[in-house]
mmCIF file of C-alpha atoms in Angstrom:
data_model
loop_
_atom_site.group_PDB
_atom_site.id
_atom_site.type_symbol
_atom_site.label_atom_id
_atom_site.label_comp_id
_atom_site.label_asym_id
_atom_site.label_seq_id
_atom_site.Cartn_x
_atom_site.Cartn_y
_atom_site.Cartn_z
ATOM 1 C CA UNK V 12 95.646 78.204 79.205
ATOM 2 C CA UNK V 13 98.269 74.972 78.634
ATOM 3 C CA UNK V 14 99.297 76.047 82.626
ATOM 4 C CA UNK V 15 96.289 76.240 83.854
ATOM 5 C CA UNK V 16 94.973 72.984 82.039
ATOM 6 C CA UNK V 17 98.274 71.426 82.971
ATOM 7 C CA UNK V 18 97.807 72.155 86.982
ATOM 8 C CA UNK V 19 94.591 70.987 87.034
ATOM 9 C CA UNK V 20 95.982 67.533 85.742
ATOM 10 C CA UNK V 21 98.477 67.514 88.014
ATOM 11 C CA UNK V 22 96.366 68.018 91.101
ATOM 12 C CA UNK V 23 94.445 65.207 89.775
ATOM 13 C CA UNK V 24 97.281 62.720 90.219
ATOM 14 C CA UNK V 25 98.048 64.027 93.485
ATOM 15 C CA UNK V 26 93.750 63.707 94.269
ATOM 16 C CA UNK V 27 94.540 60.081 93.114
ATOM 17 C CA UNK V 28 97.269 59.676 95.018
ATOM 18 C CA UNK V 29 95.838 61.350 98.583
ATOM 19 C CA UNK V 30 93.103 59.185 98.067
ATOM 20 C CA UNK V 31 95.620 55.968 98.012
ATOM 21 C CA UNK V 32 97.410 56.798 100.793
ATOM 22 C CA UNK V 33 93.870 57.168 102.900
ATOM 23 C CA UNK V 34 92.909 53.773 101.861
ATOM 24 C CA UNK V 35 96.314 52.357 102.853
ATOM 25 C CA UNK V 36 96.208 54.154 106.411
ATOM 26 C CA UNK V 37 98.772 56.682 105.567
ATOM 27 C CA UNK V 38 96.788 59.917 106.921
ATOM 28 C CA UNK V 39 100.013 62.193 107.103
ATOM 29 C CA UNK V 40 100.785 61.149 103.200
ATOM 30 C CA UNK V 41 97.181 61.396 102.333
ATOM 31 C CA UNK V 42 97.150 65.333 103.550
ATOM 32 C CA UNK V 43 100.307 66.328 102.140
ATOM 33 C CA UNK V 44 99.488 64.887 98.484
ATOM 34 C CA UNK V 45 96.107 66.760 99.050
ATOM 35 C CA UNK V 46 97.887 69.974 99.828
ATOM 36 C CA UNK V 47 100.363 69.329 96.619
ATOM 37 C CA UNK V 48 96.736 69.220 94.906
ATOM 38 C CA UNK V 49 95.470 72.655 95.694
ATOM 39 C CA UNK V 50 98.850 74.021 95.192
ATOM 40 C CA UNK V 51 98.700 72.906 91.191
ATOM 41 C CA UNK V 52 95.223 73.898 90.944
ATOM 42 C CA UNK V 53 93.948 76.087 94.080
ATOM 43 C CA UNK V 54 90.020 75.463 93.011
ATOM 44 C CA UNK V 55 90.246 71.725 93.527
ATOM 45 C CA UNK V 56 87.010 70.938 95.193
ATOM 46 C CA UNK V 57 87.821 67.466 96.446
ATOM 47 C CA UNK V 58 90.799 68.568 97.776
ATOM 48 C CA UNK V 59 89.652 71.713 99.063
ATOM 49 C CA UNK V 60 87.183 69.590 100.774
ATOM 50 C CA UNK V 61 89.498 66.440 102.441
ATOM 51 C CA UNK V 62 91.171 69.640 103.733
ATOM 52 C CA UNK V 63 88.427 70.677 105.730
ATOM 53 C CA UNK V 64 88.090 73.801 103.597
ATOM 54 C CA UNK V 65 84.625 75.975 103.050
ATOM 55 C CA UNK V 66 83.801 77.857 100.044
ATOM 56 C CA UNK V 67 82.943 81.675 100.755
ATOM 57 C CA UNK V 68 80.124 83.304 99.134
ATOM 58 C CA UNK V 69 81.513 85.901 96.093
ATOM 59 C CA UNK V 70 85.105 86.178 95.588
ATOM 60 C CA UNK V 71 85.954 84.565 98.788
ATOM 61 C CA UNK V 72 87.967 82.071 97.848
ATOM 62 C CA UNK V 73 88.154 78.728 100.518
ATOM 63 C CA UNK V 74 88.502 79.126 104.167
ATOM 64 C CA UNK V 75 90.529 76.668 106.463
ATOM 65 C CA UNK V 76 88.826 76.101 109.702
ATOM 66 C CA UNK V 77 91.458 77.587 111.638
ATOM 67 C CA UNK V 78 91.015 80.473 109.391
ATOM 68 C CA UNK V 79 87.225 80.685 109.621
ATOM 69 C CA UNK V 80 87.157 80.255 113.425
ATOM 70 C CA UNK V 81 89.925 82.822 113.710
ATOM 71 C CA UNK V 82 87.944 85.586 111.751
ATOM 72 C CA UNK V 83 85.079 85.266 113.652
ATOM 73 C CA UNK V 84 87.348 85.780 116.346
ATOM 74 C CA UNK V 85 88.607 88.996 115.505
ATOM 75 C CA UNK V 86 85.815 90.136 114.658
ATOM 76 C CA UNK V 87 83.003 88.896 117.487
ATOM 77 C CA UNK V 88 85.794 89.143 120.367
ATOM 78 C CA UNK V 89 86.163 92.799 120.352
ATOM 79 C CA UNK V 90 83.696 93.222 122.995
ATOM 80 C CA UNK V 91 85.145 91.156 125.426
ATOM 81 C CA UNK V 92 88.679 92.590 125.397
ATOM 82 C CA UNK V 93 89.980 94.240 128.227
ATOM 83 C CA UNK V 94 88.472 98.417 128.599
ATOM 84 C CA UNK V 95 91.593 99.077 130.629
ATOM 85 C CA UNK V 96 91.237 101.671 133.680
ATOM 86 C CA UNK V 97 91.726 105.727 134.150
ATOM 87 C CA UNK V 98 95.623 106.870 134.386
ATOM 88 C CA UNK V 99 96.194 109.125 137.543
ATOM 89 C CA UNK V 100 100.188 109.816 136.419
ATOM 90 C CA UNK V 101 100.349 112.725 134.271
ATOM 91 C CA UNK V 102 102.142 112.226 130.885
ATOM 92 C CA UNK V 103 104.931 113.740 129.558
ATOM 93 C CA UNK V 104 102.883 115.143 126.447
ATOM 94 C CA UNK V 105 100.572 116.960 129.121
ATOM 95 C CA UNK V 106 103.796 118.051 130.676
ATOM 96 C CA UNK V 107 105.076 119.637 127.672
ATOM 97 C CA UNK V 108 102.156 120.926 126.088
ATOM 98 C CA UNK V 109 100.720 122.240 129.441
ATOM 99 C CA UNK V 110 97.080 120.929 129.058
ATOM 100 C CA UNK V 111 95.756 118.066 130.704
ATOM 101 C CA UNK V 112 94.098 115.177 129.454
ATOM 102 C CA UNK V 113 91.922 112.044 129.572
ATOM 103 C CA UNK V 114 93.704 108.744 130.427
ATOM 104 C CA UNK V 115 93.444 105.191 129.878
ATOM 105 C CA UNK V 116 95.742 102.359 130.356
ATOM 106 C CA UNK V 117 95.777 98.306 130.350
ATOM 107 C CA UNK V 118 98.232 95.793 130.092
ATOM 108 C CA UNK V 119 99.931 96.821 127.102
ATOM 109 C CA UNK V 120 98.811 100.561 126.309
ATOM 110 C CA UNK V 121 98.248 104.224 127.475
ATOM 111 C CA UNK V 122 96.039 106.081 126.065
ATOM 112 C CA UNK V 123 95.549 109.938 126.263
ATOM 113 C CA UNK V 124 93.213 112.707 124.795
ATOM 114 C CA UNK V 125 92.239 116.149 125.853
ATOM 115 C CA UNK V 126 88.824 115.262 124.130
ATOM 116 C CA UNK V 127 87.918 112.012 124.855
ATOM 117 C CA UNK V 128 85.836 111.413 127.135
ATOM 118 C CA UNK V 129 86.076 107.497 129.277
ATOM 119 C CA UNK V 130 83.388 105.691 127.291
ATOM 120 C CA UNK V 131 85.264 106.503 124.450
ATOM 121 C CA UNK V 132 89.256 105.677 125.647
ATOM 122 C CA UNK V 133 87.636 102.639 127.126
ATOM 123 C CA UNK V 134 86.330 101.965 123.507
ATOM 124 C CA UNK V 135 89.441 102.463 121.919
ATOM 125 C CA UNK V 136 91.518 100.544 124.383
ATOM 126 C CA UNK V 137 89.453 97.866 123.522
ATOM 127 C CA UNK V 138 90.437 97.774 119.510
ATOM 128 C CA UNK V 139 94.159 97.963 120.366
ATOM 129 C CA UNK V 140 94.325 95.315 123.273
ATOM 130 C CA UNK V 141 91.920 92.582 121.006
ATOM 131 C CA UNK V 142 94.421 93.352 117.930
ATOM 132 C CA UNK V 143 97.170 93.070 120.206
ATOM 133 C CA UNK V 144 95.966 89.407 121.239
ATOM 134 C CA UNK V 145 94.735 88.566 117.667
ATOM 135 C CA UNK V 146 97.981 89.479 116.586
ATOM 136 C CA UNK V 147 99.817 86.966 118.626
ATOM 137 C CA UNK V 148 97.536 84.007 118.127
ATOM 138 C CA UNK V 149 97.931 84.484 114.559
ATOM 139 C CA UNK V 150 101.472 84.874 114.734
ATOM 140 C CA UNK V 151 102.252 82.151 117.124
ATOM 141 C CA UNK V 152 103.804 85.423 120.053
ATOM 142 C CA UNK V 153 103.902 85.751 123.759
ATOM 143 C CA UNK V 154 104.503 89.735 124.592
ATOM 144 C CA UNK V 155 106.018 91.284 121.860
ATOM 145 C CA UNK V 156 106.421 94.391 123.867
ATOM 146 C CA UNK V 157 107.453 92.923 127.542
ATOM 147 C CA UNK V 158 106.985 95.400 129.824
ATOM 148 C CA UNK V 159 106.739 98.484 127.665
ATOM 149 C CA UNK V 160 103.710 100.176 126.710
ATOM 150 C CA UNK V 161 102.670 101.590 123.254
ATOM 151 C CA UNK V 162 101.124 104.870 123.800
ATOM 152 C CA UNK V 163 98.335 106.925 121.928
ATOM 153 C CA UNK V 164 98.079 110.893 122.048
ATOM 154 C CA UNK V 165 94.586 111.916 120.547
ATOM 155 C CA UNK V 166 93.797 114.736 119.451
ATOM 156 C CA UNK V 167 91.071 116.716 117.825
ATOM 157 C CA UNK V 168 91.804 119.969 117.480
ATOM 158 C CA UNK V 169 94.947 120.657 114.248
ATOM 159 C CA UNK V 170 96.221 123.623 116.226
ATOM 160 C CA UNK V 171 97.266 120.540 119.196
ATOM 161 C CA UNK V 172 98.358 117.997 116.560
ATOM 162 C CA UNK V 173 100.960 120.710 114.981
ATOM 163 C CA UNK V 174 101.959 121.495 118.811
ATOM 164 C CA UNK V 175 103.054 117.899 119.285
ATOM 165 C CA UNK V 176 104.911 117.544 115.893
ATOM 166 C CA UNK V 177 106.589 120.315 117.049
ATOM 167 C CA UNK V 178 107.181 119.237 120.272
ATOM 168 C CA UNK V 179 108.017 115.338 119.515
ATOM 169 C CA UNK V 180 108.699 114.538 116.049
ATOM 170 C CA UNK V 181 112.436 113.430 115.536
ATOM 171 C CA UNK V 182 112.871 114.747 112.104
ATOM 172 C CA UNK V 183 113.893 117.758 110.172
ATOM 173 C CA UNK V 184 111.667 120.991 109.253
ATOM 174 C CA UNK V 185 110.522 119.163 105.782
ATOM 175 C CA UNK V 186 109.608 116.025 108.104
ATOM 176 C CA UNK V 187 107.626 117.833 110.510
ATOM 177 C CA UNK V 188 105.585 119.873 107.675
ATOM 178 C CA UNK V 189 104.441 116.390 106.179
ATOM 179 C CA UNK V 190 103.591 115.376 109.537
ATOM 180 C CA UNK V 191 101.657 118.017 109.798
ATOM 181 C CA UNK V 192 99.440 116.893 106.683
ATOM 182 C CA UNK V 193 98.985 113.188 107.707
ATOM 183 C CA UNK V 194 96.345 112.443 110.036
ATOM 184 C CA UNK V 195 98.876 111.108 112.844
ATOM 185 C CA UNK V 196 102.411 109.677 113.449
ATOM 186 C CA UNK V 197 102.771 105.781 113.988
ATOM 187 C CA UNK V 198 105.343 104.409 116.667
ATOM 188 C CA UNK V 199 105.551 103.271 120.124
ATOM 189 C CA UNK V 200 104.162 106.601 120.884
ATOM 190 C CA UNK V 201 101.836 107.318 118.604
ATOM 191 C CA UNK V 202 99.462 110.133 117.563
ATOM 192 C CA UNK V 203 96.262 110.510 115.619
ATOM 193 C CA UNK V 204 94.538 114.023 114.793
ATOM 194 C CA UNK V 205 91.047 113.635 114.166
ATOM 195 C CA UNK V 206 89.523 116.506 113.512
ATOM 196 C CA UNK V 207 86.008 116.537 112.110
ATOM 197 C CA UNK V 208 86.545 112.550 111.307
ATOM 198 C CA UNK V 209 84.078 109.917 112.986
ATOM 199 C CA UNK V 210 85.157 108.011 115.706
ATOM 200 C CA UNK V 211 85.347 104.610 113.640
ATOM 201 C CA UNK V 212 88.181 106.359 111.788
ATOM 202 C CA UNK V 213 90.254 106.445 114.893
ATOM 203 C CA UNK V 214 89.347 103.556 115.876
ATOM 204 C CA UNK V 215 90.751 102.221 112.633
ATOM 205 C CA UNK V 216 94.001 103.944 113.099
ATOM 206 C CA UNK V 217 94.710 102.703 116.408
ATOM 207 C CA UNK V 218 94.307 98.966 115.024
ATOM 208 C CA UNK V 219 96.356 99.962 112.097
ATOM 209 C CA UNK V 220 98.984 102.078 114.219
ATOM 210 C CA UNK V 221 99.361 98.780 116.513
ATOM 211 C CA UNK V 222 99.526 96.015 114.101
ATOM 212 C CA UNK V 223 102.162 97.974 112.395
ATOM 213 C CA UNK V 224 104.514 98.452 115.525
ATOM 214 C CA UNK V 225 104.163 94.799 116.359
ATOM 215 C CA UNK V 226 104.527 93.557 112.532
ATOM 216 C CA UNK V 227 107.777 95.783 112.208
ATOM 217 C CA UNK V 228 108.857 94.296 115.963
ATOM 218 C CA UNK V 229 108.760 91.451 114.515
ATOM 219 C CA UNK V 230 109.756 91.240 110.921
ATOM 220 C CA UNK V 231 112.227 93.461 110.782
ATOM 221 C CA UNK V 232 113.169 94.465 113.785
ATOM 222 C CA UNK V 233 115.174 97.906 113.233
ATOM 223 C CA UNK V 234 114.931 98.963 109.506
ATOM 224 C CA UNK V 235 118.462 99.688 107.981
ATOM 225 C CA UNK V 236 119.279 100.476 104.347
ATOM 226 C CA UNK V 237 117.152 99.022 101.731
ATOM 227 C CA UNK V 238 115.764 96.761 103.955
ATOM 228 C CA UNK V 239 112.456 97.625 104.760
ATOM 229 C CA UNK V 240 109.942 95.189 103.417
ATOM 230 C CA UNK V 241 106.561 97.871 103.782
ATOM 231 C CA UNK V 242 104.308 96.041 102.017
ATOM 232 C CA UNK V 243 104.345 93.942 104.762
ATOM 233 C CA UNK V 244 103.655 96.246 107.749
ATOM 234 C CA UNK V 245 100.926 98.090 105.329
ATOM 235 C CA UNK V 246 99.133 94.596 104.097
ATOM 236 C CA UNK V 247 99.251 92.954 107.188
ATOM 237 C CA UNK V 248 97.850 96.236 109.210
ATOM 238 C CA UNK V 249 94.922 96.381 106.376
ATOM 239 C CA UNK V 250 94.180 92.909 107.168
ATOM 240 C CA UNK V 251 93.438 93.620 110.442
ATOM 241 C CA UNK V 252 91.311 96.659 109.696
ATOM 242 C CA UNK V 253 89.601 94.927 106.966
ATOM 243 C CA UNK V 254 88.824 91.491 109.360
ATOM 244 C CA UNK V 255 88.040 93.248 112.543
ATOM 245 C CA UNK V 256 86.147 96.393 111.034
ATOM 246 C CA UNK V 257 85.307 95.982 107.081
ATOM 247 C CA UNK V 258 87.688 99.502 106.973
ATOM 248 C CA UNK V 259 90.571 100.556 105.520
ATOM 249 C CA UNK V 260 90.344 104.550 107.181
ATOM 250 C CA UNK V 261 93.750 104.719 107.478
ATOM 251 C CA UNK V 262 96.659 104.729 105.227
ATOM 252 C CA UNK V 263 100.720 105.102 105.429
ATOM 253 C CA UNK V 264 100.874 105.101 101.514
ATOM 254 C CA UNK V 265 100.955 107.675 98.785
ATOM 255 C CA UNK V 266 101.725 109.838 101.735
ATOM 256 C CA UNK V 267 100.685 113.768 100.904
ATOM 257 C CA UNK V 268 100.499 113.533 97.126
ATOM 258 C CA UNK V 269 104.307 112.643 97.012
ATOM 259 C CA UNK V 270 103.642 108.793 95.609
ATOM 260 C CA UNK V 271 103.512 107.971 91.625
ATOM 261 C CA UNK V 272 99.977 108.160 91.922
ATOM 262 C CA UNK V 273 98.898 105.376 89.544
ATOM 263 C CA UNK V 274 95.417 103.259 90.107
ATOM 264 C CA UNK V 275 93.369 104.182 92.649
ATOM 265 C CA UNK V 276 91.921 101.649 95.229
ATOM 266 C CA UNK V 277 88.875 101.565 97.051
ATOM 267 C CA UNK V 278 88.408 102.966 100.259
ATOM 268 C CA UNK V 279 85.690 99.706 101.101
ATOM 269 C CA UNK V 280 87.790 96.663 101.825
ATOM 270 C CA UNK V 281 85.236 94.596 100.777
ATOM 271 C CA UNK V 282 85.764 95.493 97.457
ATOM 272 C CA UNK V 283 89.003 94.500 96.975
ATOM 273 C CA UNK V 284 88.917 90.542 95.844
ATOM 274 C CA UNK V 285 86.977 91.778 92.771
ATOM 275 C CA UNK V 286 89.345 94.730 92.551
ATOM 276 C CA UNK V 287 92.431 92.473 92.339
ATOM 277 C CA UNK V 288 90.468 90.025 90.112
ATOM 278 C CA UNK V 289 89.819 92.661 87.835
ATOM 279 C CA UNK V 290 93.008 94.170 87.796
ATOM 280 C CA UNK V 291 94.334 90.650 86.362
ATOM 281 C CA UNK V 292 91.922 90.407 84.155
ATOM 282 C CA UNK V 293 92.506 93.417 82.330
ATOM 283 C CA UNK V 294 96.110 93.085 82.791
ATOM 284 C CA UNK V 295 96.483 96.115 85.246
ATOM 285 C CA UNK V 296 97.558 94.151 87.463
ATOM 286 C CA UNK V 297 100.527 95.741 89.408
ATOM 287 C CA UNK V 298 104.027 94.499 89.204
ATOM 288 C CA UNK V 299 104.923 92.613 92.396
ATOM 289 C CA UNK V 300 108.672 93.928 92.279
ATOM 290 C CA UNK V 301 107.207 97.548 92.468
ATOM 291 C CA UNK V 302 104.933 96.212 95.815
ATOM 292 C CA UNK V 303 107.488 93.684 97.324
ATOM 293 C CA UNK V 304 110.588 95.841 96.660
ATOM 294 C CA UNK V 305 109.406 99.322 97.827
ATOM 295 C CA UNK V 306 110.809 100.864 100.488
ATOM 296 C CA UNK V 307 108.971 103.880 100.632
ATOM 297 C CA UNK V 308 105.163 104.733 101.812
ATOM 298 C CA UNK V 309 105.450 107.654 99.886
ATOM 299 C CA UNK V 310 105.793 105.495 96.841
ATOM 300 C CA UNK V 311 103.230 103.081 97.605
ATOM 301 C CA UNK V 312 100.283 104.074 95.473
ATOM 302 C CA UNK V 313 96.651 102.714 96.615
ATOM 303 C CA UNK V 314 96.600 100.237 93.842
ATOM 304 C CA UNK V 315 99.638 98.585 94.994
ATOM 305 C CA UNK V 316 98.869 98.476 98.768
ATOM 306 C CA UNK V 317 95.787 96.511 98.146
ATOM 307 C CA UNK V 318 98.032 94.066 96.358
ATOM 308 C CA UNK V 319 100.374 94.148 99.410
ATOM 309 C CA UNK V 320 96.916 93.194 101.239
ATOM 310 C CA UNK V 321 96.336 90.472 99.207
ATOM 311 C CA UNK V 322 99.993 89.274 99.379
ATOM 312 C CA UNK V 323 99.140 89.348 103.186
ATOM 313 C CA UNK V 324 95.894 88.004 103.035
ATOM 314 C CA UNK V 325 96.956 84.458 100.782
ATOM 315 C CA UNK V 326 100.165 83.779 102.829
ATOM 316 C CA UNK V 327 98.303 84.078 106.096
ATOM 317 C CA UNK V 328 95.203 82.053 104.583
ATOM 318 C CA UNK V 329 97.603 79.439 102.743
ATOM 319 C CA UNK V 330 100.472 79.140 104.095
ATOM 320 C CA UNK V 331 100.433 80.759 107.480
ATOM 321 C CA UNK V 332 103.345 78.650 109.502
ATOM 322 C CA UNK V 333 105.623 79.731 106.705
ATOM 323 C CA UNK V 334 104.789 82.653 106.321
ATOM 324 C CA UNK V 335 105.798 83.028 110.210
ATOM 325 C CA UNK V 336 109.213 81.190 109.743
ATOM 326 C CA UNK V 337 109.513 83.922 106.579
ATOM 327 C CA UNK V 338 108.979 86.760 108.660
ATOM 328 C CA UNK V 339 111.738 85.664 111.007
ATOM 329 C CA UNK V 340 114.312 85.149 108.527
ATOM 330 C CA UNK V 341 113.687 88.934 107.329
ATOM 331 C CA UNK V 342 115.172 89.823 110.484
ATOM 332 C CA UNK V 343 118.345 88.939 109.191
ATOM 333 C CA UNK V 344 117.597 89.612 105.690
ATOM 334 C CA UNK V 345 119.924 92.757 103.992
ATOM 335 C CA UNK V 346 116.815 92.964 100.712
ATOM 336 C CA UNK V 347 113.478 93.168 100.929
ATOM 337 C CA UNK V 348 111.908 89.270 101.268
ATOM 338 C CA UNK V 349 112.987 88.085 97.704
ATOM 339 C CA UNK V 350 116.011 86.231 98.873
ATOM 340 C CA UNK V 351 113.763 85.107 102.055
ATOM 341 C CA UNK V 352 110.859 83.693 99.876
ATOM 342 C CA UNK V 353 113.379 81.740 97.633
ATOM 343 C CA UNK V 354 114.982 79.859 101.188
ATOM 344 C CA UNK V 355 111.498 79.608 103.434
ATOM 345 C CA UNK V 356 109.043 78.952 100.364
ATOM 346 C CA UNK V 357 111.145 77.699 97.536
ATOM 347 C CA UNK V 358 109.646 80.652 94.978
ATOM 348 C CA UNK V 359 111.016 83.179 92.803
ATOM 349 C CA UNK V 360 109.218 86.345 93.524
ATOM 350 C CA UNK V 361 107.474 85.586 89.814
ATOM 351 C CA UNK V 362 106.479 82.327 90.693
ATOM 352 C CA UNK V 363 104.730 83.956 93.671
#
């Protein structure tokens, strides 16, 4: 309670203060004492305000415009991104597994089913090339991938999706047998099985399958060792769902039962600002070494990758430019982000 009181004084005096350097002409001064304000005390309203903030309805929090304008983005654009056009060069899945298939391809992706009809690649093709854009606006990109395409094998029956891990999956016999549990494989080439699931849950994977590749492109580049910062790939993939859809279908956590289990998380992303408020209220909070430091998806339990959301969701909302030069600096990092958030932001992972 003596912190909390004691921020809220502080952004006060830097209120005061933006408010002198406004009268004086000093606009640049005047923002950055504003943004010292909402860093001691994050519910200043006047601050907030000079900032050009909005308060959201519920547990919201304040919206930038750039951030507001942005979110409607993702979300209204989707039916203006490119459908792509039918594929007449057979792939090398259809090649292999002797069946032919549906295809659809743009600028940046192929996609492929033996079940999909073109209404509905067309429809997919749209998800993956508007996160694609959104992706790079937010991050400040040109073409991650240059001139390669990520591709998308989609199935629906489980006796084809255990044919392909067979087939494709670079791993050993225990590998492939998880595979075989998990709804789909995420990588440049990447697979979903959906079964009896409705389309919006593929359409959720293919957003979440792409916004991974491109956040691991670009974060970490090759994953070696311990370094492997997941809760970024996971948040920042959930944030897209969650923006673009209100879903959070699919999942690379807590992967077949193999995780620590722990709290469990709500499937309905809209849930989860009073789900993280809660947890801190009753002091279930969970540890941000465990989340941060992880290497694992197996170990990832549901609880922990909606605080890897949240993680996402305040850096991108609060501090989004350096949160982009932090992301770069992982490339070269041998840990996880701690020793990265101590040079780009000037925190210990506590003070976070």
């Amino acid at each position: 309670k003596r912190l909390v009181k004691l921020g809220k004084d502080y952004a006060g005096k830097f209120v005061d203060l933006a408010q002198w350097c406004a009268k004086a002409g000093m606009a640049a001064e005047s923002t950055e004492n504003y943004k010292r304000a909402v860093e001691y005390d994050p519910e200043n309203e006047k601050a907030r305000k000079a900032l050009g903030y909005e308060k959201q309805k519920g547990a919201g929090g304040w919206m930038s415009p750039f951030e507001k304008e942005l979110r409607k983005e993702m979300k209204e654009g989707l039916a203006k991104a490119p459908k792509g056009s039918p594929s007449g060069e057979q792939t090398e899945v259809e090649k292999a597994m002797g069946v032919k298939h549906s295809r659809q391809q743009s600028d940046h992706f192929l996609l492929e089913s033996p079940h999909l009809d073109k209404v509905m690649l067309e429809n997919l093709t749209q998800h993956v090339e508007h996160a694609h854009a959104m992706w790079h606006k937010l991050f400040n990109q040109k073409n991650l991938f240059g001139d390669q395409k990520m591709g998308f094998v989609l199935f629906k029956e489980e006796s084809q999706h255990h044919a392909f891990v067979d087939k494709f999956h670079q791993g050993d016999a225990a590998r492939k047998e998880l595979s075989k549990k998990c709804m789909g494989a995420i990588g440049m080439h990447s697979e979903c099985y959906q079964g009896e699931r409705p389309m919006i849950s593929m359409e959720d994977f293919v957003i979440h399958a792409t916004i991974q590749v491109l956040q691991e492109s670009f974060a970490i580049g090759k994953p070696s060792g311990g370094h492997n910062p997941i809760w970024i790939t996971e948040g920042t993939a959930y944030f897209f769902t969650r923006v673009m859809k209100d879903t959070a279908l699919a999942g690379c956590v807590d992967l077949a039962g193999t995780g620590g289990g722990g709290q469990k998380a709500s499937k309905d992303p809209k849930d989860w600002p009073y789900i993280i408020r809660t947890f801190v209220k009753e002091g279930k909070d969970p540890d941000i070494n465990a989340v941060i430091k992880c290497t694992n998806f197996a170990e990832l339990d549901g609880a922990e990758s909606v605080k890897a959301w949240s993680l996402v969701d305040f850096l991108l909302a609060e501090h989004r430019e350096k949160f982009i030069e932090f992301c770069k600096d992982l490339r070269a990092a041998s840990d996880n982000g701690e020793a990265s958030f101590q040079k780009v932001f000037g925190w210990t992972l506590a003070e976070l």
